[in-house]
PDB file of C-alpha atoms in Angstrom:
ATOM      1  CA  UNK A   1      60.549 -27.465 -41.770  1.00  0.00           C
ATOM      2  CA  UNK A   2      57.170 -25.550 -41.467  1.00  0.00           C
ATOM      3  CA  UNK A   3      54.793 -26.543 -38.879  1.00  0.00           C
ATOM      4  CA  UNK A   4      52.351 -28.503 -40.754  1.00  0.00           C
ATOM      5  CA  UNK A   5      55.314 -30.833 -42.571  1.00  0.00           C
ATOM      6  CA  UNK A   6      57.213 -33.580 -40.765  1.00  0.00           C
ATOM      7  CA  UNK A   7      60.019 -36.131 -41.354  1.00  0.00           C
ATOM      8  CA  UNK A   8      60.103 -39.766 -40.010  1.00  0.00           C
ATOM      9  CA  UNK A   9      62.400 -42.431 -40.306  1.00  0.00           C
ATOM     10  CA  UNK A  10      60.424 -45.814 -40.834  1.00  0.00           C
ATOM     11  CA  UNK A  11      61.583 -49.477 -40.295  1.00  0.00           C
ATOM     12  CA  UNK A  12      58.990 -51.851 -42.256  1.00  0.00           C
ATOM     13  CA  UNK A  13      59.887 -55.428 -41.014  1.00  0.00           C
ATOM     14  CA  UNK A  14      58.425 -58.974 -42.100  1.00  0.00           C
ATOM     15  CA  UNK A  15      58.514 -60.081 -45.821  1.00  0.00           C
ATOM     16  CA  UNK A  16      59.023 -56.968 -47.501  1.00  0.00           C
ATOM     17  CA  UNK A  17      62.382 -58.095 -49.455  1.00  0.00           C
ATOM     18  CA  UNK A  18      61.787 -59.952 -52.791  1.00  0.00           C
ATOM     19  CA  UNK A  19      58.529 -58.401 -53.147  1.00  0.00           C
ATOM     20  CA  UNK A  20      58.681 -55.020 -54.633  1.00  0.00           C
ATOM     21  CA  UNK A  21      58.428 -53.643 -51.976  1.00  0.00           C
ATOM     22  CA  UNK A  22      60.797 -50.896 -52.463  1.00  0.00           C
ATOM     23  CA  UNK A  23      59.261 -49.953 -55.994  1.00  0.00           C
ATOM     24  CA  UNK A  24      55.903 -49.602 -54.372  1.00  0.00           C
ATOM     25  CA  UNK A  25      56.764 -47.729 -51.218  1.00  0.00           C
ATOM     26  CA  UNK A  26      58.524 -44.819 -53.812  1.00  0.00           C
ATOM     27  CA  UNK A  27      55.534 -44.747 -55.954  1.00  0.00           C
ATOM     28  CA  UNK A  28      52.924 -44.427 -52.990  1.00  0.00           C
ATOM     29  CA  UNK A  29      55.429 -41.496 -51.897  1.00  0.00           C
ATOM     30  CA  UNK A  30      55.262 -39.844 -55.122  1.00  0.00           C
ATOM     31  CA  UNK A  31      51.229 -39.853 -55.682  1.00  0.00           C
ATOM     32  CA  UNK A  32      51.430 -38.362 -51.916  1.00  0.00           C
ATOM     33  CA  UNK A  33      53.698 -36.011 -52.994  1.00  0.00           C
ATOM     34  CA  UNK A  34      56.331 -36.991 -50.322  1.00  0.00           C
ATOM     35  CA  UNK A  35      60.142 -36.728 -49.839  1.00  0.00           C
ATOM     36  CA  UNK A  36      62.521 -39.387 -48.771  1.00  0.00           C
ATOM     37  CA  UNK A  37      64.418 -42.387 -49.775  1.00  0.00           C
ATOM     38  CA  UNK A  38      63.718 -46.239 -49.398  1.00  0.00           C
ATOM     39  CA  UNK A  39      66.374 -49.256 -48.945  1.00  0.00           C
ATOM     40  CA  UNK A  40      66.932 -52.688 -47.894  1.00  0.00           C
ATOM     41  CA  UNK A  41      68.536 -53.401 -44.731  1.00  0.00           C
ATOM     42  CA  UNK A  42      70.970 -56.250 -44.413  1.00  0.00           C
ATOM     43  CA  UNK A  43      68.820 -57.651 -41.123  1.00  0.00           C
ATOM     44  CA  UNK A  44      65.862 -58.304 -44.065  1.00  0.00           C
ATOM     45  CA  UNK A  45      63.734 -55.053 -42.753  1.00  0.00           C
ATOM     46  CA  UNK A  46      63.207 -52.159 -45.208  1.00  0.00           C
ATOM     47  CA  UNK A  47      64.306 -48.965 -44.073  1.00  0.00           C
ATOM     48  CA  UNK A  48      62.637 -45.226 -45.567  1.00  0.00           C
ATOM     49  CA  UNK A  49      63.281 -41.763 -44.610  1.00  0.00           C
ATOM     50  CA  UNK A  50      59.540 -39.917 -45.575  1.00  0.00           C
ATOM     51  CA  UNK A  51      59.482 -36.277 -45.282  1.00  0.00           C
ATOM     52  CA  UNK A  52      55.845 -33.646 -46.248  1.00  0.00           C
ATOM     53  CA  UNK A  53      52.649 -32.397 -45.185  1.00  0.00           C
ATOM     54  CA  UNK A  54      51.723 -34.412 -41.432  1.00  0.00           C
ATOM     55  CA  UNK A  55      48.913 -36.319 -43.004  1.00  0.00           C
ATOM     56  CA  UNK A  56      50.949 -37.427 -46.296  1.00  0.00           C
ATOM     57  CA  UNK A  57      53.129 -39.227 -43.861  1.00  0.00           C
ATOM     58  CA  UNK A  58      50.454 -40.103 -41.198  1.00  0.00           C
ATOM     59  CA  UNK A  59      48.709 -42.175 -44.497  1.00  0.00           C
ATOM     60  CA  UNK A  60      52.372 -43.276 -46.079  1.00  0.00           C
ATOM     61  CA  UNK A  61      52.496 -44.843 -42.717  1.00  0.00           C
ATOM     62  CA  UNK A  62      48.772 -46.539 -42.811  1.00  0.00           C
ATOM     63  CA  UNK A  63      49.874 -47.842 -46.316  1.00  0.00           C
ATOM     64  CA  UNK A  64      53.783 -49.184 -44.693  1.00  0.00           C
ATOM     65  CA  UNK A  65      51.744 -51.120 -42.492  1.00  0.00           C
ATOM     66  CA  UNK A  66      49.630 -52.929 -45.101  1.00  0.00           C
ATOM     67  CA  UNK A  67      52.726 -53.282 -47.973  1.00  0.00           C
ATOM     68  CA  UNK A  68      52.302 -54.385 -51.322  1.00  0.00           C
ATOM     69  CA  UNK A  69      50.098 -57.567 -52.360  1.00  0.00           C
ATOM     70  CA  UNK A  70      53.236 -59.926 -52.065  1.00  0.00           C
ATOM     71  CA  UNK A  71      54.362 -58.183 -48.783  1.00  0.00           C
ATOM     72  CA  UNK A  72      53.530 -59.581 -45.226  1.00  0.00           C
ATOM     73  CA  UNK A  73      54.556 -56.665 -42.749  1.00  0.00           C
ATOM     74  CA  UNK A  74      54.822 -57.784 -39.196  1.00  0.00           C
ATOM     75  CA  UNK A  75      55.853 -54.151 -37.728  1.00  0.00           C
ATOM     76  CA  UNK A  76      56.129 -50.545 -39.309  1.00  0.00           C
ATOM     77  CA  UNK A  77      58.926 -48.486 -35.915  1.00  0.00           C
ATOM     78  CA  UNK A  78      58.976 -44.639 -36.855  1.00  0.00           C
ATOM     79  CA  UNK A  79      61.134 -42.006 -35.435  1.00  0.00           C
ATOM     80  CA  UNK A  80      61.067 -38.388 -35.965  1.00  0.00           C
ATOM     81  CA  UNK A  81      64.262 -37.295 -38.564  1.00  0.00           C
ATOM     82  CA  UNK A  82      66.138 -34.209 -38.602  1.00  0.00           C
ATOM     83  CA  UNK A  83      65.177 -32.214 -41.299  1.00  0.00           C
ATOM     84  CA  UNK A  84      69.513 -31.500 -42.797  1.00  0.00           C
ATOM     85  CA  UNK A  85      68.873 -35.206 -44.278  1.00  0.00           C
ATOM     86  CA  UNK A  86      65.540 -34.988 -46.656  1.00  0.00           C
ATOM     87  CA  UNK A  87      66.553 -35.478 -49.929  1.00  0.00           C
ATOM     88  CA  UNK A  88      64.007 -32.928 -52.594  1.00  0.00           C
ATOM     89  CA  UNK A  89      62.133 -35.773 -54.101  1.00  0.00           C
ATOM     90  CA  UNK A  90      61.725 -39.745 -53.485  1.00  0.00           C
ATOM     91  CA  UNK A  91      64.272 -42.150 -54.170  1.00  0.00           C
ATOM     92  CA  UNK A  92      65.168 -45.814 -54.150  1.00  0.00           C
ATOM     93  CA  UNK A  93      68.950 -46.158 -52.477  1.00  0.00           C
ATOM     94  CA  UNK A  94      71.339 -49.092 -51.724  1.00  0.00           C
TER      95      UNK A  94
END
């Protein structure tokens, strides 16, 4: 991974299951032009591996913190990601 890229592993607790939240976080990704994968955790927190240029992910993060209309986020945890695991485009799993 080039200098100017990154890869973060997010955990986006509060009310972001039942809300779309998923479905939003990909397609904020895509316009971004970011990398990664999004799921639901069984502990109710949404879980997303984002991966691309520092300040796509610096403002996926910004937008993780607000969520979707229906969303109430109470904390956004990142944690940097080994590159082996970033998928080539954005993707909704489990």
């Amino acid at each position: 991974m080039s200098d100017d890229h990154e890869a973060v592993l997010v955990r986006v607790r509060g009310r972001v299951q039942g809300v779309s939240f998923r479905v939003w976080t990909r397609n904020e990704a895509v316009r971004l032009g970011l990398t990664g994968w999004v799921r639901n955790e069984a502990d109710g927190s949404v879980a997303a591996l984002i991966a691309g240029p520092k300040a796509a992910v610096a403002a996926m993060i910004e937008r993780l913190e607000r969520g979707p209309p229906a969303a109430s986020v109470s904390s956004v945890e990142t944690q940097p990601a080994a590159p082996a695991e970033i998928p080539r485009e954005f993707r909704i799993t489990g």
